[in-house]
mmCIF file of C-alpha atoms and ligand atoms in Angstrom:
data_model
loop_
_atom_site.group_PDB
_atom_site.id
_atom_site.type_symbol
_atom_site.label_atom_id
_atom_site.label_comp_id
_atom_site.label_asym_id
_atom_site.label_seq_id
_atom_site.Cartn_x
_atom_site.Cartn_y
_atom_site.Cartn_z
ATOM 1 C CA UNK A 188 21.523 16.985 -11.760
ATOM 2 C CA UNK A 189 25.318 15.508 -11.605
ATOM 3 C CA UNK A 190 25.635 11.985 -10.181
ATOM 4 C CA UNK A 191 27.302 13.193 -7.191
ATOM 5 C CA UNK A 192 24.217 15.722 -6.385
ATOM 6 C CA UNK A 193 21.842 13.081 -6.789
ATOM 7 C CA UNK A 194 24.144 10.743 -4.165
ATOM 8 C CA UNK A 195 24.048 13.462 -1.890
ATOM 9 C CA UNK A 196 20.188 14.557 -2.057
ATOM 10 C CA UNK A 197 19.255 10.571 -1.879
ATOM 11 C CA UNK A 198 21.477 10.210 1.379
ATOM 12 C CA UNK A 199 19.422 13.211 3.193
ATOM 13 C CA UNK A 200 16.087 11.659 1.935
ATOM 14 C CA UNK A 201 17.535 8.568 3.433
ATOM 15 C CA UNK A 202 18.920 9.714 6.672
ATOM 16 C CA UNK A 203 15.732 11.828 7.436
ATOM 17 C CA UNK A 204 13.671 8.767 6.556
ATOM 18 C CA UNK A 205 15.607 6.829 9.169
ATOM 19 C CA UNK A 206 15.167 9.371 11.626
ATOM 20 C CA UNK A 207 11.408 9.635 11.001
ATOM 21 C CA UNK A 208 11.083 5.671 11.385
ATOM 22 C CA UNK A 209 12.604 5.804 14.808
ATOM 23 C CA UNK A 210 10.123 8.838 15.667
ATOM 24 C CA UNK A 211 6.699 6.645 14.621
ATOM 25 C CA UNK A 212 8.459 3.533 16.279
ATOM 26 C CA UNK A 213 9.025 4.923 19.856
ATOM 27 C CA UNK A 214 6.926 7.735 21.286
ATOM 28 C CA UNK A 215 9.682 10.043 22.142
ATOM 29 C CA UNK A 216 13.579 10.138 21.539
ATOM 30 C CA UNK A 217 16.672 11.660 21.592
ATOM 31 C CA UNK A 218 19.801 11.958 19.540
ATOM 32 C CA UNK A 219 21.568 9.286 20.999
ATOM 33 C CA UNK A 220 18.522 6.905 20.187
ATOM 34 C CA UNK A 221 18.535 7.899 16.831
ATOM 35 C CA UNK A 222 22.538 7.169 16.724
ATOM 36 C CA UNK A 223 22.398 3.681 18.647
ATOM 37 C CA UNK A 224 19.210 2.675 16.243
ATOM 38 C CA UNK A 225 20.425 3.671 12.820
ATOM 39 C CA UNK A 226 24.471 3.930 13.361
ATOM 40 C CA UNK A 227 24.455 7.359 11.684
ATOM 41 C CA UNK A 228 26.976 9.688 13.477
ATOM 42 C CA UNK A 229 25.713 11.782 15.915
ATOM 43 C CA UNK A 230 26.903 15.070 14.007
ATOM 44 C CA UNK A 231 24.606 13.670 11.106
ATOM 45 C CA UNK A 232 21.327 12.996 13.359
ATOM 46 C CA UNK A 233 21.938 16.560 14.768
ATOM 47 C CA UNK A 234 21.495 18.436 11.220
ATOM 48 C CA UNK A 235 18.782 15.985 10.109
ATOM 49 C CA UNK A 236 17.076 16.742 13.860
ATOM 50 C CA UNK A 237 17.649 20.650 12.938
ATOM 51 C CA UNK A 238 16.164 20.243 9.779
ATOM 52 C CA UNK A 239 12.824 18.116 10.612
ATOM 53 C CA UNK A 240 12.354 20.674 13.452
ATOM 54 C CA UNK A 241 12.550 23.421 10.968
ATOM 55 C CA UNK A 242 9.861 21.812 8.780
ATOM 56 C CA UNK A 243 8.021 20.888 11.990
ATOM 57 C CA UNK A 244 7.532 17.350 11.514
ATOM 58 C CA UNK A 245 9.330 16.808 14.888
ATOM 59 C CA UNK A 246 9.641 18.981 18.220
ATOM 60 C CA UNK A 247 11.141 19.257 21.010
ATOM 61 C CA UNK A 248 9.394 17.776 23.994
ATOM 62 C CA UNK A 249 11.477 18.671 26.819
ATOM 63 C CA UNK A 250 14.564 17.841 28.372
ATOM 64 C CA UNK A 251 15.743 14.544 30.214
ATOM 65 C CA UNK A 252 18.634 15.538 32.865
ATOM 66 C CA UNK A 253 20.450 12.343 33.699
ATOM 67 C CA UNK A 254 22.423 12.040 37.136
ATOM 68 C CA UNK A 255 25.608 12.555 35.485
ATOM 69 C CA UNK A 256 26.503 13.805 32.229
ATOM 70 C CA UNK A 257 24.980 16.555 29.581
ATOM 71 C CA UNK A 258 21.175 17.137 29.725
ATOM 72 C CA UNK A 259 19.655 15.427 26.644
ATOM 73 C CA UNK A 260 16.434 17.089 24.473
ATOM 74 C CA UNK A 261 13.743 14.925 24.277
ATOM 75 C CA UNK A 262 12.066 15.055 20.670
ATOM 76 C CA UNK A 263 8.739 13.536 19.133
ATOM 77 C CA UNK A 264 6.907 13.093 16.113
ATOM 78 C CA UNK A 265 4.255 15.963 15.665
ATOM 79 C CA UNK A 266 1.237 13.828 14.377
ATOM 80 C CA UNK A 267 -0.676 16.732 13.132
ATOM 81 C CA UNK A 268 1.715 18.199 11.247
ATOM 82 C CA UNK A 269 0.758 16.285 7.821
ATOM 83 C CA UNK A 270 -2.096 14.278 6.879
ATOM 84 C CA UNK A 271 -3.185 12.119 3.906
ATOM 85 C CA UNK A 272 -6.408 10.746 2.833
ATOM 86 C CA UNK A 273 -6.913 7.430 1.964
ATOM 87 C CA UNK A 274 -9.707 6.189 -0.177
ATOM 88 C CA UNK A 275 -10.687 2.301 -0.662
ATOM 89 C CA UNK A 276 -12.818 2.047 -3.880
ATOM 90 C CA UNK A 277 -14.951 -1.514 -3.633
ATOM 91 C CA UNK A 278 -17.289 -2.579 -6.093
ATOM 92 C CA UNK A 279 -20.511 -0.414 -4.448
ATOM 93 C CA UNK A 280 -18.493 1.374 -1.863
ATOM 94 C CA UNK A 281 -15.908 3.940 -1.315
ATOM 95 C CA UNK A 282 -14.547 4.468 2.285
ATOM 96 C CA UNK A 283 -12.497 7.432 2.807
ATOM 97 C CA UNK A 284 -10.220 8.357 6.026
ATOM 98 C CA UNK A 285 -7.797 10.606 7.216
ATOM 99 C CA UNK A 286 -4.333 9.604 8.782
ATOM 100 C CA UNK A 287 -1.952 11.860 10.365
ATOM 101 C CA UNK A 288 1.708 11.503 10.305
ATOM 102 C CA UNK A 289 1.724 8.937 13.177
ATOM 103 C CA UNK A 290 -0.471 6.426 10.958
ATOM 104 C CA UNK A 291 -3.361 6.782 13.056
ATOM 105 C CA UNK A 292 -6.659 7.296 11.752
ATOM 106 C CA UNK A 293 -8.684 10.153 12.655
ATOM 107 C CA UNK A 294 -11.789 10.130 10.398
ATOM 108 C CA UNK A 295 -13.492 7.271 8.786
ATOM 109 C CA UNK A 296 -16.739 7.516 6.431
ATOM 110 C CA UNK A 297 -18.170 5.134 3.957
ATOM 111 C CA UNK A 298 -20.734 5.850 1.058
ATOM 112 C CA UNK A 299 -22.486 3.867 -1.366
ATOM 113 C CA UNK A 300 -21.283 3.726 -4.948
ATOM 114 C CA UNK A 301 -23.634 3.367 -7.964
ATOM 115 C CA UNK A 302 -23.913 -0.203 -9.275
ATOM 116 C CA UNK A 303 -21.491 -0.562 -12.254
ATOM 117 C CA UNK A 304 -20.008 3.242 -11.326
ATOM 118 C CA UNK A 305 -18.143 4.803 -13.952
ATOM 119 C CA UNK A 306 -14.457 6.888 -13.455
ATOM 120 C CA UNK A 307 -16.573 10.153 -13.413
ATOM 121 C CA UNK A 308 -18.779 9.247 -11.258
ATOM 122 C CA UNK A 309 -16.094 7.626 -8.631
ATOM 123 C CA UNK A 310 -14.255 11.213 -9.156
ATOM 124 C CA UNK A 311 -17.166 13.156 -8.026
ATOM 125 C CA UNK A 312 -17.544 10.732 -5.066
ATOM 126 C CA UNK A 313 -13.922 11.283 -4.247
ATOM 127 C CA UNK A 314 -14.077 14.695 -4.412
ATOM 128 C CA UNK A 315 -17.522 15.421 -2.532
ATOM 129 C CA UNK A 316 -16.199 12.779 0.167
ATOM 130 C CA UNK A 317 -12.724 14.481 0.541
ATOM 131 C CA UNK A 318 -14.575 17.904 0.606
ATOM 132 C CA UNK A 319 -16.733 17.282 3.476
ATOM 133 C CA UNK A 320 -13.397 15.709 5.200
ATOM 134 C CA UNK A 321 -11.596 19.021 5.154
ATOM 135 C CA UNK A 322 -14.457 21.523 5.463
ATOM 136 C CA UNK A 323 -14.237 23.957 7.857
ATOM 137 C CA UNK A 324 -10.813 22.726 8.814
ATOM 138 C CA UNK A 325 -7.313 24.073 8.329
ATOM 139 C CA UNK A 326 -6.365 20.738 6.985
ATOM 140 C CA UNK A 327 -5.447 21.327 3.207
ATOM 141 C CA UNK A 328 -2.222 23.229 3.846
ATOM 142 C CA UNK A 329 -1.178 19.964 5.904
ATOM 143 C CA UNK A 330 -2.597 17.670 3.262
ATOM 144 C CA UNK A 331 -0.098 15.808 1.407
ATOM 145 C CA UNK A 332 -2.204 13.506 -1.041
ATOM 146 C CA UNK A 333 -4.560 11.108 -1.629
ATOM 147 C CA UNK A 334 -4.103 7.272 -1.795
ATOM 148 C CA UNK A 335 -6.639 5.086 -3.654
ATOM 149 C CA UNK A 336 -6.452 1.449 -2.867
ATOM 150 C CA UNK A 337 -8.924 -0.046 -5.741
ATOM 151 C CA UNK A 338 -9.643 -3.638 -6.915
ATOM 152 C CA UNK A 339 -7.554 -4.879 -9.770
ATOM 153 C CA UNK A 340 -5.980 -5.748 -12.071
ATOM 154 C CA UNK A 341 -4.271 -2.400 -11.803
ATOM 155 C CA UNK A 342 -1.072 -0.944 -13.021
ATOM 156 C CA UNK A 343 0.358 0.536 -10.133
ATOM 157 C CA UNK A 344 3.616 1.893 -12.393
ATOM 158 C CA UNK A 345 1.734 3.789 -14.784
ATOM 159 C CA UNK A 346 -1.378 4.489 -12.433
ATOM 160 C CA UNK A 347 -3.897 2.937 -14.889
ATOM 161 C CA UNK A 348 -6.924 0.729 -13.668
ATOM 162 C CA UNK A 349 -6.611 -2.327 -16.274
ATOM 163 C CA UNK A 350 -9.666 -4.273 -15.995
ATOM 164 C CA UNK A 351 -11.102 -4.123 -12.873
ATOM 165 C CA UNK A 352 -13.099 -7.303 -12.505
ATOM 166 C CA UNK A 353 -16.635 -7.065 -12.375
ATOM 167 C CA UNK A 354 -16.795 -2.931 -13.520
ATOM 168 C CA UNK A 355 -17.295 -2.430 -17.119
ATOM 169 C CA UNK A 356 -16.174 0.894 -17.618
ATOM 170 C CA UNK A 357 -12.727 0.411 -16.171
ATOM 171 C CA UNK A 358 -10.364 -0.749 -19.152
ATOM 172 C CA UNK A 359 -7.268 1.214 -19.058
ATOM 173 C CA UNK A 360 -8.456 4.303 -17.067
ATOM 174 C CA UNK A 361 -5.594 6.392 -15.933
ATOM 175 C CA UNK A 362 -7.241 7.019 -12.586
ATOM 176 C CA UNK A 363 -4.295 8.527 -10.936
ATOM 177 C CA UNK A 364 -3.840 11.340 -13.746
ATOM 178 C CA UNK A 365 -7.588 11.921 -13.739
ATOM 179 C CA UNK A 366 -7.976 12.123 -9.972
ATOM 180 C CA UNK A 367 -4.922 14.390 -9.836
ATOM 181 C CA UNK A 368 -6.433 16.696 -12.175
ATOM 182 C CA UNK A 369 -9.918 16.381 -10.576
ATOM 183 C CA UNK A 370 -9.125 17.024 -6.989
ATOM 184 C CA UNK A 371 -5.860 18.879 -7.368
ATOM 185 C CA UNK A 372 -3.971 16.709 -5.127
ATOM 186 C CA UNK A 373 -0.838 14.326 -5.519
ATOM 187 C CA UNK A 374 -2.514 11.095 -5.620
ATOM 188 C CA UNK A 375 -0.791 7.544 -5.177
ATOM 189 C CA UNK A 376 -2.727 4.587 -6.954
ATOM 190 C CA UNK A 377 -2.119 1.038 -5.733
ATOM 191 C CA UNK A 378 -4.061 -2.263 -5.518
ATOM 192 C CA UNK A 379 -6.233 -2.509 -2.334
ATOM 193 C CA UNK A 380 -4.325 -5.373 -1.073
ATOM 194 C CA UNK A 381 -1.035 -3.692 -1.361
ATOM 195 C CA UNK A 382 -2.309 -0.781 0.255
ATOM 196 C CA UNK A 383 -3.499 -2.902 3.044
ATOM 197 C CA UNK A 384 -0.381 -4.871 3.611
ATOM 198 C CA UNK A 385 1.327 -1.201 3.540
ATOM 199 C CA UNK A 386 -0.882 -0.048 6.537
ATOM 200 C CA UNK A 387 0.108 -3.641 8.530
ATOM 201 C CA UNK A 388 3.638 -3.167 7.964
ATOM 202 C CA UNK A 389 3.538 0.507 9.281
ATOM 203 C CA UNK A 390 1.631 -0.632 12.298
ATOM 204 C CA UNK A 391 4.145 -3.317 13.212
ATOM 205 C CA UNK A 392 7.329 -1.498 12.261
ATOM 206 C CA UNK A 393 10.716 -2.649 11.407
ATOM 207 C CA UNK A 394 10.051 -5.848 13.142
ATOM 208 C CA UNK A 395 7.537 -7.008 10.523
ATOM 209 C CA UNK A 396 8.647 -9.964 8.109
ATOM 210 C CA UNK A 397 7.706 -11.250 5.184
ATOM 211 C CA UNK A 398 4.076 -11.336 5.023
ATOM 212 C CA UNK A 399 0.664 -11.582 3.360
ATOM 213 C CA UNK A 400 -3.032 -9.763 3.656
ATOM 214 C CA UNK A 401 -5.637 -12.129 2.734
ATOM 215 C CA UNK A 402 -8.721 -10.081 1.728
ATOM 216 C CA UNK A 403 -12.302 -11.621 1.415
ATOM 217 C CA UNK A 404 -14.754 -8.711 0.076
ATOM 218 C CA UNK A 405 -16.484 -8.997 -3.109
ATOM 219 C CA UNK A 406 -13.474 -11.099 -4.336
ATOM 220 C CA UNK A 407 -10.263 -12.555 -2.834
ATOM 221 C CA UNK A 408 -7.148 -10.793 -3.082
ATOM 222 C CA UNK A 409 -3.502 -11.128 -1.591
ATOM 223 C CA UNK A 410 -1.163 -8.505 -0.736
ATOM 224 C CA UNK A 411 2.353 -9.140 -0.125
ATOM 225 C CA UNK A 412 5.298 -7.633 2.098
ATOM 226 C CA UNK A 413 8.621 -9.486 1.148
ATOM 227 C CA UNK A 414 12.168 -8.591 2.104
ATOM 228 C CA UNK A 415 10.928 -5.147 3.892
ATOM 229 C CA UNK A 416 8.825 -3.913 1.327
ATOM 230 C CA UNK A 417 5.722 -4.111 -0.732
ATOM 231 C CA UNK A 418 5.685 -6.836 -3.587
ATOM 232 C CA UNK A 419 3.890 -5.657 -6.777
ATOM 233 C CA UNK A 420 5.839 -7.795 -9.113
ATOM 234 C CA UNK A 421 6.771 -7.209 -13.001
ATOM 235 C CA UNK A 422 3.891 -5.547 -13.940
ATOM 236 C CA UNK A 423 2.528 -4.062 -10.446
ATOM 237 C CA UNK A 424 -0.080 -6.391 -10.468
ATOM 238 C CA UNK A 425 0.781 -9.086 -7.811
ATOM 239 C CA UNK A 426 -2.074 -10.225 -5.875
ATOM 240 C CA UNK A 427 -4.750 -11.670 -7.931
ATOM 241 C CA UNK A 428 -4.572 -14.632 -5.429
ATOM 242 C CA UNK A 429 -8.399 -15.312 -5.432
ATOM 243 C CA UNK A 430 -7.916 -16.382 -9.135
ATOM 244 C CA UNK A 431 -5.664 -19.416 -8.466
ATOM 245 C CA UNK A 432 -7.076 -22.436 -9.531
ATOM 246 C CA UNK A 433 -7.899 -25.259 -6.562
ATOM 247 C CA UNK A 434 -10.498 -27.493 -8.688
ATOM 248 C CA UNK A 435 -9.760 -28.337 -12.241
ATOM 249 C CA UNK A 436 -13.675 -28.946 -12.935
ATOM 250 C CA UNK A 437 -14.862 -26.024 -10.674
ATOM 251 C CA UNK A 438 -17.466 -23.557 -11.624
ATOM 252 C CA UNK A 439 -16.604 -20.275 -14.375
ATOM 253 C CA UNK A 440 -14.859 -17.641 -12.554
ATOM 254 C CA UNK A 441 -15.653 -13.922 -13.537
ATOM 255 C CA UNK A 442 -11.839 -14.033 -14.819
ATOM 256 C CA UNK A 443 -12.718 -16.640 -17.270
ATOM 257 C CA UNK A 444 -11.051 -19.611 -15.895
ATOM 258 C CA UNK A 445 -12.490 -22.897 -13.905
ATOM 259 C CA UNK A 446 -12.342 -23.487 -10.264
ATOM 260 C CA UNK A 447 -10.525 -20.388 -9.158
ATOM 261 C CA UNK A 448 -10.568 -20.110 -5.531
ATOM 262 C CA UNK A 449 -12.514 -16.912 -5.495
ATOM 263 C CA UNK A 450 -15.359 -18.850 -7.177
ATOM 264 C CA UNK A 451 -15.113 -22.002 -5.375
ATOM 265 C CA UNK A 452 -15.405 -19.671 -2.235
ATOM 266 C CA UNK A 453 -18.384 -17.923 -3.509
ATOM 267 C CA UNK A 454 -20.211 -21.019 -4.233
ATOM 268 C CA UNK A 455 -19.720 -22.227 -0.595
ATOM 269 C CA UNK A 456 -20.969 -18.744 0.584
ATOM 270 C CA UNK A 457 -24.058 -18.710 -1.730
ATOM 271 C CA UNK A 458 -25.047 -22.220 -0.302
ATOM 272 C CA UNK A 459 -24.799 -20.657 3.127
ATOM 273 C CA UNK A 460 -21.944 -23.029 4.046
ATOM 274 C CA UNK A 461 -19.613 -20.626 5.633
ATOM 275 C CA UNK A 462 -17.282 -23.090 7.149
ATOM 276 C CA UNK A 463 -16.879 -24.684 4.031
ATOM 277 C CA UNK A 464 -15.771 -20.987 2.469
ATOM 278 C CA UNK A 465 -13.580 -20.918 5.365
ATOM 279 C CA UNK A 466 -11.917 -24.194 4.456
ATOM 280 C CA UNK A 467 -11.444 -23.345 1.139
ATOM 281 C CA UNK A 468 -9.834 -20.198 1.768
ATOM 282 C CA UNK A 469 -7.309 -21.953 4.131
ATOM 283 C CA UNK A 470 -6.576 -24.145 1.558
ATOM 284 C CA UNK A 471 -5.567 -21.462 -0.548
ATOM 285 C CA UNK A 472 -3.553 -19.660 2.278
ATOM 286 C CA UNK A 473 -1.460 -23.025 2.957
ATOM 287 C CA UNK A 474 -0.835 -22.894 -0.879
ATOM 288 C CA UNK A 475 0.588 -19.642 -0.440
ATOM 289 C CA UNK A 476 2.604 -20.340 2.440
ATOM 290 C CA UNK A 477 3.997 -23.612 0.502
ATOM 291 C CA UNK A 478 4.991 -21.243 -1.940
ATOM 292 C CA UNK A 479 6.414 -18.207 -0.203
ATOM 293 C CA UNK A 480 7.460 -19.186 3.421
ATOM 294 C CA UNK A 481 5.814 -16.569 5.281
ATOM 295 C CA UNK A 482 6.068 -15.275 8.763
ATOM 296 C CA UNK A 483 2.869 -13.386 9.089
ATOM 297 C CA UNK A 484 -0.776 -13.927 7.783
ATOM 298 C CA UNK A 485 -3.304 -11.025 8.256
ATOM 299 C CA UNK A 486 -6.515 -11.856 7.277
ATOM 300 C CA UNK A 487 -8.932 -8.690 6.441
ATOM 301 C CA UNK A 488 -11.848 -7.685 4.234
ATOM 302 C CA UNK A 489 -15.907 -7.150 5.133
ATOM 303 C CA UNK A 490 -16.915 -10.483 4.091
ATOM 304 C CA UNK A 491 -14.351 -12.377 6.346
ATOM 305 C CA UNK A 492 -14.502 -10.164 9.226
ATOM 306 C CA UNK A 493 -18.274 -10.721 9.439
ATOM 307 C CA UNK A 494 -17.431 -14.527 10.171
ATOM 308 C CA UNK A 495 -13.723 -13.955 11.643
ATOM 309 C CA UNK A 496 -15.067 -16.554 14.409
ATOM 310 C CA UNK A 497 -15.266 -19.064 11.610
ATOM 311 C CA UNK A 498 -12.262 -18.040 9.258
ATOM 312 C CA UNK A 499 -9.804 -17.403 11.921
ATOM 313 C CA UNK A 500 -9.761 -20.962 13.369
ATOM 314 C CA UNK A 501 -10.030 -22.664 10.138
ATOM 315 C CA UNK A 502 -6.927 -20.846 8.883
ATOM 316 C CA UNK A 503 -5.231 -21.468 12.232
ATOM 317 C CA UNK A 504 -6.316 -25.249 11.988
ATOM 318 C CA UNK A 505 -5.126 -25.536 8.109
ATOM 319 C CA UNK A 506 -1.950 -24.066 8.944
ATOM 320 C CA UNK A 507 -1.262 -26.561 12.074
ATOM 321 C CA UNK A 508 -2.348 -29.470 10.200
ATOM 322 C CA UNK A 509 -1.517 -29.002 6.387
ATOM 323 C CA UNK A 510 1.752 -27.220 6.571
ATOM 324 C CA UNK A 511 4.648 -29.959 6.650
ATOM 325 C CA UNK A 512 6.568 -29.399 9.704
ATOM 326 C CA UNK A 513 4.035 -26.924 11.293
ATOM 327 C CA UNK A 514 6.277 -26.853 14.383
ATOM 328 C CA UNK A 515 9.053 -25.318 12.349
ATOM 329 C CA UNK A 516 7.343 -23.552 9.569
ATOM 330 C CA UNK A 517 3.763 -21.943 11.070
ATOM 331 C CA UNK A 518 3.299 -18.155 10.362
ATOM 332 C CA UNK A 519 1.519 -16.118 12.893
ATOM 333 C CA UNK A 520 -2.133 -16.152 11.648
ATOM 334 C CA UNK A 521 -4.009 -12.670 12.744
ATOM 335 C CA UNK A 522 -7.110 -10.616 12.017
ATOM 336 C CA UNK A 523 -6.124 -7.181 10.818
ATOM 337 C CA UNK A 524 -6.474 -4.548 13.600
ATOM 338 C CA UNK A 525 -7.426 -1.571 11.508
ATOM 339 C CA UNK A 526 -10.602 -3.708 10.438
ATOM 340 C CA UNK A 527 -12.501 -1.967 7.599
ATOM 341 C CA UNK A 528 -10.304 0.981 7.572
ATOM 342 C CA UNK A 529 -7.373 -1.417 6.435
ATOM 343 C CA UNK A 530 -7.092 -0.540 2.827
ATOM 344 C CA UNK A 531 -8.103 3.221 3.223
ATOM 345 C CA UNK A 532 -5.585 3.672 6.156
ATOM 346 C CA UNK A 533 -3.347 1.873 3.957
ATOM 347 C CA UNK A 534 -3.653 3.957 1.071
ATOM 348 C CA UNK A 535 -2.902 7.224 2.947
ATOM 349 C CA UNK A 536 0.137 5.678 4.500
ATOM 350 C CA UNK A 537 1.446 5.021 1.242
ATOM 351 C CA UNK A 538 1.287 8.880 0.595
ATOM 352 C CA UNK A 539 3.048 9.591 3.793
ATOM 353 C CA UNK A 540 5.485 6.605 3.242
ATOM 354 C CA UNK A 541 6.638 7.938 -0.256
ATOM 355 C CA UNK A 542 7.506 11.509 1.237
ATOM 356 C CA UNK A 543 8.835 10.399 4.606
ATOM 357 C CA UNK A 544 9.622 6.736 4.224
ATOM 358 C CA UNK A 545 12.701 5.045 3.503
ATOM 359 C CA UNK A 546 13.444 5.872 -0.301
ATOM 360 C CA UNK A 547 13.097 3.210 -2.949
ATOM 361 C CA UNK A 548 16.610 1.817 -3.831
ATOM 362 C CA UNK A 549 16.169 2.246 -7.324
ATOM 363 C CA UNK A 550 18.359 -0.408 -9.824
ATOM 364 C CA UNK A 551 20.882 2.507 -10.451
ATOM 365 C CA UNK A 552 22.007 2.870 -6.933
ATOM 366 C CA UNK A 553 25.162 2.180 -5.947
ATOM 367 C CA UNK A 554 25.115 -0.732 -3.548
ATOM 368 C CA UNK A 555 27.053 1.171 -0.890
ATOM 369 C CA UNK A 556 24.384 3.369 -0.060
ATOM 370 C CA UNK A 557 22.458 0.339 1.159
ATOM 371 C CA UNK A 558 25.157 -0.933 3.058
ATOM 372 C CA UNK A 559 26.472 2.288 4.686
ATOM 373 C CA UNK A 560 23.720 4.989 5.088
ATOM 374 C CA UNK A 561 26.629 6.644 7.344
ATOM 375 C CA UNK A 562 28.542 7.551 4.284
ATOM 376 C CA UNK A 563 28.322 11.498 3.819
ATOM 377 C CA UNK A 564 25.896 11.728 5.899
ATOM 378 C CA UNK A 565 25.007 15.654 5.360
HETATM 379 ZN ZN1 ZN B 123 -10.553 -16.363 -11.621
#
């Protein structure tokens, strides 16, 4: 492909993604809404709208007749035109959700996984679960893929589960490739917490600033949204927040070090002292805020949500009292509104985002495209 052709293809995808983003954010929109929101030319928007309508992704929802001027066609996203399945693989459970193009969760199931499950056991459980969701429906033709959010360490770029903590059969397992072959669908593999923060970002839309999702569920992880995108790091393994040391002489952690946030927190839980566990987590959150200066902290995970009435105030209090100049630097602290579905929903959203979200701006991309999505818009 020549450079020019590549640029045109990129711009077409970019402009289409901008229109889709408007469609997800507002319930209905007109051509002029998109022109104002994106800075694209009316001609370019017309072309994108025609293409998206032909693909069934948006549809006309009527005509608005202003007092003066020409009537305007009103459009809306067609939520049931595309679906993705999201899977949250935890140490003992598999949660599956069905998510539509608007990001709405339609179906959520949770099933047990065998203790210390193998890759084959997981693939079979995925196959059975997805079969149950799609059985007797016309869904298959509108299914875009499967997103898997899993515990790490995990290599998102290569689709490999490195050595998942607490699971013996998961050393450099090419799960993405195995799952694609087993399920016959495109698969997107990411760390559970990164999937989770993506779900939150889609829900909040363009106003979502730098943020972290802190998950407490058979371990502690952190997913990051920085500069308008999921932050995965140099080896795509960002998020091992639970394995940062808070006590030099603390107990031995599953990762081998002494005094990790995760093991210190676990000891408090084992002693039945949930308030202390919440304070331990809050110390970690404040450390994170000091490092990254975040606008929003989202608390999630089954073990946390079970005691949300203890964790949320503990973290809020620590943020108010322990962050210097909390009047200036304090972020918003909330519970995930997707509850137990957040990881699975985020994994599904990542599939949709790959197809219909703003394309990645790869290092080779000319910066002009970033500044001027309008140029050569068709
Ligand atoms: Zn550790």
